[in-house]
Structure formats: C-alpha cells, structure tokens
Amino acid sequence: MNALKALHAEQDQAVWLDFVARGFVAKGELKALVENDGLRGVTSNPSIFEKAIGHSDEYDASLKSVMEQGDSRVIDLYEGLAIADIQAAADVLRPVYEASDGADGYVSLEVSPYLALQTEDTLEEARRLHKAVARDNLMVKVPATPEGIPAIRQLTAEGISINVTLLFSQGEYEKVARAFVDGLAERARNGGDVSRIASVASFFISRIDVLADKLLDEKAAAEADPERKAALEALKGKVAIANAKLAYQRYKAVFADSKWTALAEKGAKAQRLLWASTGTKNKAYRDVLYVEELIGPNTVNTMPPATMDAFRDHGAVRNAIEEDVAGAEAVMARLAEAGIDIDAMAKQLVEEGVQLFVDAADKLLGAVAGKRVALLGHRLNVQSLKLGDALAAETGKAVEAWRASGAIRRLWAHDTTVWSGADEDRWLGWLRIVEDELEKAQDYAALSAWVQGQGFADVVVLGMGGSSLGPEVLGLTYGNRDGFPKLSILDSTNPDEVRALEATLDLPRTLFVVASKSGSTLEPNVFRDYFLARMKAVVGERAGEHFLAVTDPGSAMEKAAKADGFRQIFYGVPQIGGRYSVLSAFGLVPAACVGIDVTDFLERARIMVRSCGPAVPPTENPGVLLGAAMGTAGLAGRDKVTIVASPGIASFGGWAEQLIAESTGKQGKGLIPIDGEPVDVPAAYGHDRLFVYLRLDGHADERQDETLRGLEREGHPVVRITLDTVEQLPQEFFRFEMATAVAGALLGINPFDQPDVEASKIETKKLFEAAEASGALPPETPVFEDETIALYADPANSGALPEAADGLEAGLKAQVARLKAGDYLALLAYVPRNEANHAVLQQARLAIRDARHVATCLEFGPRFLHSTGQAYKGGPDTGVFVQITADPAEDLAIPGRKLGFGTVVAAQARGDLSVLAERGRRALRVHIKGGDVPAGLKRIAAALTAAAG
C-alpha cells in the first residue's frame, strides 16, 4: 500500500487534491488517483481555474460552442466552464461519497471572492451555485471573514455542505466550528435531516510559516544578543504546525461537548479540519513537512499535485497531530514573547488571502474576456490606445487602481463612493436599460409596423439635448428605409429654422415625437404648442393621432399628451438622465418610427454592455480603458477630447460631445469635447489634445487615416475604435457612456448632474416671463453699434475689451487675443443651423485654430445649451466665447403665448451670456441687426479670420 492510501486506511485522514482541470478529468487521471491512491475529494479556487482556463486551450472548444449560440456575459461563460468541471469531478467521486455515507467524495467550488465581505450576497451566490451544480457531493466554499461566518451558519441550517476557507487563527476556527454546530442545531429544530451534511474547515499552513519566518528574520536582524537571536531563528518553520496542532485540540473540545453530542445522536457528522496550503514554500524545509506532521484521525489534507507525488514517493505515515502538544504550546508562547501576534498575523493573512483570490479571479475573468473577444471577432468594435509612454503609464496606474479597488464592480452595484458620494446612485438606470428594453422589443416592433402602415412621409422629433441628439445620429447614420418616413429633428427655437423645417413637411403625412423627460423644458413645450395647433388647422380633431410622447411617468408632458389625445405615450426611466437616454425609449421610439430593427439594435448594443460588465476586469474592459485614458489625459492637461469620425458616422460626435461636456464640465474641472473640427497636420495643434477616432471599416477617409498616423508619430495620444458596419454604432453609445462615467470618477466629480445648465434655464425662464408680462425683453446698451452689427458685453468683459467700442473688427481682434496656450475658442451661434451658415463660421474657426494652435468649437444655439453649455460655464476657465445672435427675418407666433419664437431664442441667448458673465468667463456677444443673417455672418467670419493673425 502506498503512503497516500495508507493515510486513510491506517490513520483515518482523507487525501484531497487541490487541483481540477477539464483534461485532467476527461482523460481519466482523476479517476486513476481515486483508484490507485485512495483520493477522497477535490478542492478548487480561482487560482486553480485561472491556471486551467487562462493558460491552456482545452476550454476553447466549449467556449466556441457556447458563443456560436449567441453572445454571453463573461461571468456566465466562466461559470459554465467551472460548473461543468465540478460536475464531472463530482461524478468521478460519487462512488467515494456513497461508500463513505456522505463523509467524503466531495468537490469544492468557491463563491466569488468579490463577495467575501458581503453576507447576503454570499448567501445568494452559494444557494445559486448549489442549485446549478446539482450534485449532493458538492461543497460550496465560503471564506471565514467576519461577514462569511454568519453565512456559514445559515447555509448549514439550509442543508448545504460548506468548505470554510481562509482559516489561520485558532480563535476564528472555533467560531467557524461553533457556527457549523449552531447551523446544524437550527436545522434539527426545524425537523431537517442533519445526517447528510458534511463540512470541512480549511486551516491554512504554509502561509503562516512564510509570514512568521519573515517576521522572525526581522526580529533576529535587530537582535544583538546571540542567544536571543538563535532562539528567534529556532522558531522558524515551526509556527504553522504548532498553530494547527492547537487548532486540532480546539476541534476535539468543540465536538465533545453536549450540544454536539445531541446532534451526533441524530447522525450528524463532525466538521473536519482540512489542512490547506500544504505545499512547502521554503526549499529548506522537507517537501512533505506539512503532510507528515499533521496526520491525525478524522482530518483532511488537500494537497497540490506535486505534494501528492512527493508523499507517495517518500512520505512517512504516523499519527502526528497530537505529538508534543505541550511543545506546540511552547512554540506559540515563545512567538508571543518575541512580540509577534498570531491573531494579527491571521487577520493580515485573511485580508491578503481574499485579495490573492480577487487578483486570481481578475486574471481568470480577464482570460475568459479575452477569449470571448476573439470569438466575437468583427461583431465587437475594436479599440486600441496609442497614448505615448508618459500618458500610457499614468493611464495604466489608473486602470490598476480601478482593478485593485473593485471600482467597476462597485459602479455596477451603484456605489456612490466611486464618484463624489452624492446622489449618483439615482442616475444609473442606463447600466441595465438594454436588457430592460429588450423585454419590450415587441412594443417597438408594433410601433414600427403601425408607422409603416400609416404611410407617413416624415417623422419629426421635437426635443432638446439628450432627447434629440441621439435620434439625430440615428437618422443621419441609418438613412431612409424603404416604406418608412424620413427622420428630422427640431431642437432650435430660432423662428427661421422652425419655419424652414415646416416648409419641408406635408403635415397630414407627418408624425411628431415630442420628447421631454420632465415635461417642463421650455423648448419641447413650445414646439408641441406650435405644431399641434398647425396640425389641428389641417386635420382637425384627429391632430393627436399624429403625435407620440416620450416622457417620464407622471410628468407634465404625460398629462398634456393625454389631454391632447396623443396616439401613444412611451415612458422613459426616471433613473436615466437625458444624455444617457439614447438606448431607452428616447432613442428607440424614433428608431422604430424610421424602420430600424430595435431588437437587432439592442442586441448589438448588448455586446458592448457585456464587454463593459462588472465581471470584466478593467484591463479588458473597453469602457473603463477609454474612460481612464480620457480622465488621465484631462488631469495631465490634455483635456480637449477631439472626436474624429468617418463620414458615414460623423454625426456621432455631436451626441458624444453633449455626453462628455455635460457630464464632466463642472466645479472648474472637466473635459472639453471638440466635434466637427477636421483633423489636420500636427502643426495645427497645441499639447492639450486627446484624439478619439471612430473609423468605419470599408468606408474610411484615407486622409483621416494618414493624418492621425502622423499625429501619433508626433506624440499626440490617439484612441482608435473600428466599426465593421454602421449597424454596430449602438455599441459606441454604451462604450462612451461607461467611459464618461469612469472619466468623471477620475476627475472627482458627479457625472450625472448639470448645475450650470439649470442656471441657464432659470435665467431664460425669468427673462421670458418678464417679456411675456411687459411685451418685450428689457432694453440693452451695446458697447458698439453700426447699421448691421452691435456688440454687447457685461461690465467686466467690457472693461477688458475697450477696443470693442471701436467696432466689430477691433472688438473681435481683442477677444481673440485673449486666447492663451491650452485655451479654446467657442463660437456660439444663435442663428439657423444650416449648411451655409455652418460653412461660413467653420472657415473662421479653422483659421483661428491654425494660427493660434488652440482648440475650437462651433455651436448652434439654443441646442448647445443642453450640451456643451454646461462645460463652458462650469468646466475649466479656458474658454474664450463669441456669442452670435441675430434679428429673425420674421418672427413666428406661438399659440397660447403673447410672444413668438424670436423672443424665446433671444431670451435663451441673453440667459446664456448672463451666466457666462456670472461665472467670470471671457465672453463677447455680436448681434446681427436687420435679419440679414448670411451677410452678417460673412462680416463676422471675415473679422475673426483677420483677428487670427
């Protein structure tokens, strides 16, 4: 009989194996150990699975088979593999389980180490794993943390066999043993069978000596007395065994008292001590030391394969566990006399043990995530980061900090301490919206069919900010679909723009989608009032059939929609802010109206949701990686996030611009997104840029490709994201949402509020209500005025720009001269947003960029108020602003109101300028008089170009 078999046959010590792997079981090697060596159980942990799955290809076929059925979450892929291995090993050991009447033959599977400090979550996961494995000879591993011990008691009471892990202290061991007894006692009181429950208490050995030896070496090094130094050195290699022997004495005491005896009479099996971590770490020690010295009845030794081989070869079998107990007590006493606290050591080792398993779990899940990415292939948009050595190093530190702190899991768990500890948890509905909306996909399909059946020619979204920018991207990117209406957006109160849109519509064949979360936002309400009145004039009382509403439950918009007989109301999620709402009803209703397959749309988005999930470590998590790059770049002064996109997906930048600016620009911090600025040679830029390039494969702009390669060669950081098709754009909505939330955390702000947007709204409302009461906005005094142009500024800016009194050209030259390195210029144009106006101002914008090497923004009001307006007022004070307003060619009345759209847009512009001034921003307003906007813009653009120098 070999030594391994003799352990059980002669000394009643069960040999378990601390290892499992698919091929090992499938090839019959586990069965051979059972038959030849008397193996009686198997333990596993994240480190074991990480080695098995992450460092071999034997699981790849199984992963491929699962992924061929459709995408899966990383955690589900891992658990599927692990559970299959545990089941297979349990089936091999089933004869041992039966022959021992349930005392042996177990396989252990550990609850997630991420839950080690969470009692309720540990309970839930242990129950779930027990049910999923569905084998009587499963033991669920639960750590002996303070939070784990109550779970051990409860699970035992529920009849689940538990392997208690990470025990280092005699005192903690006794707590665990008594928790087991208490759990069995509760089960007995409730009439449950206690005879089929087994448990082991995994008491770790070698790690004790590793730490004790280190501490003893430190003490000895500081000891001058030779005898005391020798005494300290004599304790090395003895503490772990002494500690274990005294734990065994406590085991005997616990399972000899009357409480246990009563349970034993009902057939209960004592919880055995299992010696874990029994491979020697110190080469100076005998390789079977932690086996030979801990042999004793009704115990278990779980060995790694190398230790099993060594003991089979040269191990000596004897009952050693109770040899020289007095000597063990003396060792522990001398350790205490040396000033080394075994309980403090144990506490440290538990904390380190949990972290080691967390680290292993991160590596394991990272390996699975990598294999999933490979199997997804082109279905997942590829991201690469070329940041330069310095920024890459800082980003790497941020990513590692997120991993070590479990921040991505905490984010998904709605932990506000990821950010500022404010109310961030109230705004995280976007994390799970894709799954929630997939459950309602049939509602969107029904809407799509109805729209198609009605023969509408146009669908118009009436909204602002997040309610309109996402739908605009969908309309411009997906294009017109056969049998479905064309999508347009109205997010401007400029009367010329409202009139221009209306002129393109055949109202009887038009469907309006009124989108407003709160229902109290000024613009959607006046849009609704205007077009509802126009529709009534054309189709009469059936006007409501041409309107849908998207709003939050209980909003003023919901009440108005019901009162006006809207065709249907779709509800948003109150826990999702507007800029994070594109994957909710606010984006999906317009998508369905224009024939986009919402199910396909959401399933493509879900691929990215899963890639950014809580179980995907930061190193493999595309949202975290992008957010870490953005946040770290911002902190390093590269806070101008410059979005470059292939022509077919160029409109995405307008949506991302709002998301980034409104989320991060506050408290004097933030990122300034730059959209619509054509990428150019390195000489055009300063050192404040981070370029993010969304490339549509097969439809890329060769000039963009080459220019970005040149920027990268010159040391500018570049993030590349490659889309295989336009239909994969939904992935980017979620990637950027996650990245923005991560960047906000690194910047130390709440990325879900918008205090300065609200300030502009309040100022606008005050001005408009005063105008409604008096019949006009209050008069203003320009700092300069001629026949076609007037200049306005608050006292502080007027004082800083005395040149403005000399005219437009002098005023703009002085304003542009205020730009410094690292600043940006923003043109805020409250004029119709059309190609002609954009082209004129774009030319001036680029002239300033190229001459001054500063970032530039071209925004049209009032839409930017719900977008970049937040960052301009609340972000870093690096902006120089030129606001452009104009008299409308002709005002447009709003039904039910005294004043028209012209007053609304004028109030918005004044409110905007007022808050910029209040925040101390460098702002100048240029007003075009007389309604000739094209001529006025050309004059302004010429003055800006001249000012560029």
PDB file of N, CA, C and O in Angstrom, residues 31-71:
ATOM      1  N   LYS A  31      -9.805   9.858 -11.975  1.00  0.00           N
ATOM      2  CA  LYS A  31     -10.294   8.515 -11.607  1.00  0.00           C
ATOM      3  C   LYS A  31      -9.140   7.609 -11.201  1.00  0.00           C
ATOM      4  O   LYS A  31      -9.252   6.822 -10.240  1.00  0.00           O
ATOM      5  N   ALA A  32      -8.010   7.750 -11.898  1.00  0.00           N
ATOM      6  CA  ALA A  32      -6.842   6.928 -11.549  1.00  0.00           C
ATOM      7  C   ALA A  32      -6.352   7.245 -10.139  1.00  0.00           C
ATOM      8  O   ALA A  32      -5.957   6.329  -9.381  1.00  0.00           O
ATOM      9  N   LEU A  33      -6.375   8.494  -9.746  1.00  0.00           N
ATOM     10  CA  LEU A  33      -5.962   8.854  -8.391  1.00  0.00           C
ATOM     11  C   LEU A  33      -6.924   8.275  -7.358  1.00  0.00           C
ATOM     12  O   LEU A  33      -6.497   7.853  -6.268  1.00  0.00           O
ATOM     13  N   VAL A  34      -8.184   8.267  -7.676  1.00  0.00           N
ATOM     14  CA  VAL A  34      -9.173   7.680  -6.756  1.00  0.00           C
ATOM     15  C   VAL A  34      -8.891   6.193  -6.584  1.00  0.00           C
ATOM     16  O   VAL A  34      -8.870   5.658  -5.460  1.00  0.00           O
ATOM     17  N   GLU A  35      -8.663   5.532  -7.695  1.00  0.00           N
ATOM     18  CA  GLU A  35      -8.486   4.071  -7.639  1.00  0.00           C
ATOM     19  C   GLU A  35      -7.115   3.670  -7.110  1.00  0.00           C
ATOM     20  O   GLU A  35      -7.000   2.707  -6.342  1.00  0.00           O
ATOM     21  N   ASN A  36      -6.066   4.374  -7.473  1.00  0.00           N
ATOM     22  CA  ASN A  36      -4.703   3.947  -7.139  1.00  0.00           C
ATOM     23  C   ASN A  36      -4.177   4.532  -5.832  1.00  0.00           C
ATOM     24  O   ASN A  36      -3.352   3.907  -5.159  1.00  0.00           O
ATOM     25  N   ASP A  37      -4.636   5.774  -5.504  1.00  0.00           N
ATOM     26  CA  ASP A  37      -4.087   6.447  -4.329  1.00  0.00           C
ATOM     27  C   ASP A  37      -5.113   6.672  -3.228  1.00  0.00           C
ATOM     28  O   ASP A  37      -4.790   7.287  -2.203  1.00  0.00           O
ATOM     29  N   GLY A  38      -6.337   6.234  -3.449  1.00  0.00           N
ATOM     30  CA  GLY A  38      -7.361   6.425  -2.425  1.00  0.00           C
ATOM     31  C   GLY A  38      -7.795   7.876  -2.283  1.00  0.00           C
ATOM     32  O   GLY A  38      -8.206   8.307  -1.193  1.00  0.00           O
ATOM     33  N   LEU A  39      -7.706   8.677  -3.354  1.00  0.00           N
ATOM     34  CA  LEU A  39      -8.134  10.078  -3.299  1.00  0.00           C
ATOM     35  C   LEU A  39      -9.606  10.160  -2.922  1.00  0.00           C
ATOM     36  O   LEU A  39     -10.432   9.411  -3.443  1.00  0.00           O
ATOM     37  N   ARG A  40      -9.939  11.083  -2.011  1.00  0.00           N
ATOM     38  CA  ARG A  40     -11.294  11.119  -1.465  1.00  0.00           C
ATOM     39  C   ARG A  40     -12.005  12.464  -1.641  1.00  0.00           C
ATOM     40  O   ARG A  40     -13.101  12.647  -1.119  1.00  0.00           O
ATOM     41  N   GLY A  41     -11.372  13.403  -2.353  1.00  0.00           N
ATOM     42  CA  GLY A  41     -12.030  14.686  -2.567  1.00  0.00           C
ATOM     43  C   GLY A  41     -11.180  15.611  -3.412  1.00  0.00           C
ATOM     44  O   GLY A  41      -9.998  15.357  -3.660  1.00  0.00           O
ATOM     45  N   VAL A  42     -11.792  16.715  -3.874  1.00  0.00           N
ATOM     46  CA  VAL A  42     -11.126  17.699  -4.716  1.00  0.00           C
ATOM     47  C   VAL A  42     -11.525  19.093  -4.248  1.00  0.00           C
ATOM     48  O   VAL A  42     -12.692  19.336  -3.924  1.00  0.00           O
ATOM     49  N   THR A  43     -10.552  19.986  -4.196  1.00  0.00           N
ATOM     50  CA  THR A  43     -10.849  21.397  -3.921  1.00  0.00           C
ATOM     51  C   THR A  43     -10.434  22.236  -5.127  1.00  0.00           C
ATOM     52  O   THR A  43      -9.539  21.870  -5.879  1.00  0.00           O
ATOM     53  N   SER A  44     -11.113  23.362  -5.276  1.00  0.00           N
ATOM     54  CA  SER A  44     -10.775  24.304  -6.346  1.00  0.00           C
ATOM     55  C   SER A  44     -10.824  25.710  -5.773  1.00  0.00           C
ATOM     56  O   SER A  44     -11.374  25.943  -4.695  1.00  0.00           O
ATOM     57  N   ASN A  45     -10.254  26.633  -6.494  1.00  0.00           N
ATOM     58  CA  ASN A  45     -10.338  28.048  -6.133  1.00  0.00           C
ATOM     59  C   ASN A  45     -10.060  28.864  -7.381  1.00  0.00           C
ATOM     60  O   ASN A  45      -9.705  28.305  -8.427  1.00  0.00           O
ATOM     61  N   PRO A  46     -10.218  30.179  -7.336  1.00  0.00           N
ATOM     62  CA  PRO A  46      -9.995  30.981  -8.542  1.00  0.00           C
ATOM     63  C   PRO A  46      -8.596  30.813  -9.140  1.00  0.00           C
ATOM     64  O   PRO A  46      -8.436  30.864 -10.363  1.00  0.00           O
ATOM     65  N   SER A  47      -7.596  30.637  -8.280  1.00  0.00           N
ATOM     66  CA  SER A  47      -6.237  30.473  -8.803  1.00  0.00           C
ATOM     67  C   SER A  47      -6.124  29.207  -9.639  1.00  0.00           C
ATOM     68  O   SER A  47      -5.476  29.195 -10.694  1.00  0.00           O
ATOM     69  N   ILE A  48      -6.758  28.144  -9.174  1.00  0.00           N
ATOM     70  CA  ILE A  48      -6.718  26.879  -9.904  1.00  0.00           C
ATOM     71  C   ILE A  48      -7.409  27.011 -11.254  1.00  0.00           C
ATOM     72  O   ILE A  48      -6.891  26.577 -12.295  1.00  0.00           O
ATOM     73  N   PHE A  49      -8.589  27.626 -11.257  1.00  0.00           N
ATOM     74  CA  PHE A  49      -9.301  27.791 -12.522  1.00  0.00           C
ATOM     75  C   PHE A  49      -8.581  28.764 -13.445  1.00  0.00           C
ATOM     76  O   PHE A  49      -8.617  28.621 -14.666  1.00  0.00           O
ATOM     77  N   GLU A  50      -7.926  29.775 -12.876  1.00  0.00           N
ATOM     78  CA  GLU A  50      -7.193  30.716 -13.716  1.00  0.00           C
ATOM     79  C   GLU A  50      -6.080  30.008 -14.466  1.00  0.00           C
ATOM     80  O   GLU A  50      -5.881  30.238 -15.663  1.00  0.00           O
ATOM     81  N   LYS A  51      -5.376  29.117 -13.778  1.00  0.00           N
ATOM     82  CA  LYS A  51      -4.306  28.362 -14.447  1.00  0.00           C
ATOM     83  C   LYS A  51      -4.894  27.425 -15.500  1.00  0.00           C
ATOM     84  O   LYS A  51      -4.347  27.289 -16.597  1.00  0.00           O
ATOM     85  N   ALA A  52      -6.010  26.795 -15.164  1.00  0.00           N
ATOM     86  CA  ALA A  52      -6.590  25.809 -16.075  1.00  0.00           C
ATOM     87  C   ALA A  52      -7.170  26.465 -17.323  1.00  0.00           C
ATOM     88  O   ALA A  52      -6.939  26.000 -18.447  1.00  0.00           O
ATOM     89  N   ILE A  53      -7.921  27.537 -17.139  1.00  0.00           N
ATOM     90  CA  ILE A  53      -8.620  28.164 -18.269  1.00  0.00           C
ATOM     91  C   ILE A  53      -7.734  29.173 -18.990  1.00  0.00           C
ATOM     92  O   ILE A  53      -7.719  29.239 -20.223  1.00  0.00           O
ATOM     93  N   GLY A  54      -6.997  29.969 -18.209  1.00  0.00           N
ATOM     94  CA  GLY A  54      -6.225  31.052 -18.803  1.00  0.00           C
ATOM     95  C   GLY A  54      -4.937  30.621 -19.469  1.00  0.00           C
ATOM     96  O   GLY A  54      -4.402  31.347 -20.311  1.00  0.00           O
ATOM     97  N   HIS A  55      -4.421  29.457 -19.101  1.00  0.00           N
ATOM     98  CA  HIS A  55      -3.108  29.047 -19.597  1.00  0.00           C
ATOM     99  C   HIS A  55      -3.166  27.770 -20.431  1.00  0.00           C
ATOM    100  O   HIS A  55      -2.194  27.033 -20.508  1.00  0.00           O
ATOM    101  N   SER A  56      -4.311  27.515 -21.016  1.00  0.00           N
ATOM    102  CA  SER A  56      -4.433  26.354 -21.897  1.00  0.00           C
ATOM    103  C   SER A  56      -5.514  26.640 -22.929  1.00  0.00           C
ATOM    104  O   SER A  56      -6.254  27.612 -22.814  1.00  0.00           O
ATOM    105  N   ASP A  57      -5.592  25.773 -23.914  1.00  0.00           N
ATOM    106  CA  ASP A  57      -6.635  25.910 -24.927  1.00  0.00           C
ATOM    107  C   ASP A  57      -7.689  24.817 -24.810  1.00  0.00           C
ATOM    108  O   ASP A  57      -8.541  24.675 -25.687  1.00  0.00           O
ATOM    109  N   GLU A  58      -7.651  24.063 -23.708  1.00  0.00           N
ATOM    110  CA  GLU A  58      -8.564  22.924 -23.628  1.00  0.00           C
ATOM    111  C   GLU A  58     -10.020  23.334 -23.371  1.00  0.00           C
ATOM    112  O   GLU A  58     -10.906  22.492 -23.456  1.00  0.00           O
ATOM    113  N   TYR A  59     -10.229  24.604 -23.066  1.00  0.00           N
ATOM    114  CA  TYR A  59     -11.604  25.078 -22.875  1.00  0.00           C
ATOM    115  C   TYR A  59     -12.133  25.827 -24.098  1.00  0.00           C
ATOM    116  O   TYR A  59     -13.305  26.215 -24.134  1.00  0.00           O
ATOM    117  N   ASP A  60     -11.281  26.051 -25.069  1.00  0.00           N
ATOM    118  CA  ASP A  60     -11.666  26.898 -26.194  1.00  0.00           C
ATOM    119  C   ASP A  60     -12.825  26.327 -26.995  1.00  0.00           C
ATOM    120  O   ASP A  60     -13.715  27.062 -27.452  1.00  0.00           O
ATOM    121  N   ALA A  61     -12.835  25.017 -27.188  1.00  0.00           N
ATOM    122  CA  ALA A  61     -13.921  24.403 -27.966  1.00  0.00           C
ATOM    123  C   ALA A  61     -15.262  24.600 -27.272  1.00  0.00           C
ATOM    124  O   ALA A  61     -16.279  24.885 -27.925  1.00  0.00           O
ATOM    125  N   SER A  62     -15.264  24.465 -25.949  1.00  0.00           N
ATOM    126  CA  SER A  62     -16.518  24.666 -25.209  1.00  0.00           C
ATOM    127  C   SER A  62     -16.979  26.110 -25.308  1.00  0.00           C
ATOM    128  O   SER A  62     -18.170  26.385 -25.501  1.00  0.00           O
ATOM    129  N   LEU A  63     -16.044  27.043 -25.171  1.00  0.00           N
ATOM    130  CA  LEU A  63     -16.401  28.448 -25.299  1.00  0.00           C
ATOM    131  C   LEU A  63     -16.941  28.746 -26.692  1.00  0.00           C
ATOM    132  O   LEU A  63     -17.944  29.464 -26.846  1.00  0.00           O
ATOM    133  N   LYS A  64     -16.302  28.206 -27.687  1.00  0.00           N
ATOM    134  CA  LYS A  64     -16.752  28.435 -29.058  1.00  0.00           C
ATOM    135  C   LYS A  64     -18.154  27.899 -29.261  1.00  0.00           C
ATOM    136  O   LYS A  64     -18.998  28.546 -29.890  1.00  0.00           O
ATOM    137  N   SER A  65     -18.415  26.731 -28.716  1.00  0.00           N
ATOM    138  CA  SER A  65     -19.745  26.131 -28.849  1.00  0.00           C
ATOM    139  C   SER A  65     -20.822  27.010 -28.223  1.00  0.00           C
ATOM    140  O   SER A  65     -21.894  27.212 -28.794  1.00  0.00           O
ATOM    141  N   VAL A  66     -20.521  27.565 -27.059  1.00  0.00           N
ATOM    142  CA  VAL A  66     -21.484  28.449 -26.387  1.00  0.00           C
ATOM    143  C   VAL A  66     -21.684  29.720 -27.189  1.00  0.00           C
ATOM    144  O   VAL A  66     -22.816  30.161 -27.410  1.00  0.00           O
ATOM    145  N   MET A  67     -20.588  30.321 -27.649  1.00  0.00           N
ATOM    146  CA  MET A  67     -20.677  31.593 -28.355  1.00  0.00           C
ATOM    147  C   MET A  67     -21.340  31.450 -29.721  1.00  0.00           C
ATOM    148  O   MET A  67     -21.892  32.418 -30.258  1.00  0.00           O
ATOM    149  N   GLU A  68     -21.293  30.260 -30.297  1.00  0.00           N
ATOM    150  CA  GLU A  68     -21.984  30.049 -31.570  1.00  0.00           C
ATOM    151  C   GLU A  68     -23.498  30.110 -31.411  1.00  0.00           C
ATOM    152  O   GLU A  68     -24.217  30.330 -32.377  1.00  0.00           O
ATOM    153  N   GLN A  69     -23.948  29.924 -30.171  1.00  0.00           N
ATOM    154  CA  GLN A  69     -25.384  30.032 -29.899  1.00  0.00           C
ATOM    155  C   GLN A  69     -25.806  31.469 -29.616  1.00  0.00           C
ATOM    156  O   GLN A  69     -26.987  31.760 -29.482  1.00  0.00           O
ATOM    157  N   GLY A  70     -24.861  32.364 -29.515  1.00  0.00           N
ATOM    158  CA  GLY A  70     -25.126  33.763 -29.201  1.00  0.00           C
ATOM    159  C   GLY A  70     -24.178  34.255 -28.132  1.00  0.00           C
ATOM    160  O   GLY A  70     -23.586  33.460 -27.396  1.00  0.00           O
ATOM    161  N   ASP A  71     -24.039  35.560 -28.039  1.00  0.00           N
ATOM    162  CA  ASP A  71     -23.102  36.147 -27.075  1.00  0.00           C
ATOM    163  C   ASP A  71     -23.544  35.859 -25.643  1.00  0.00           C
ATOM    164  O   ASP A  71     -24.732  35.695 -25.355  1.00  0.00           O
TER     165      ASP A  71
END
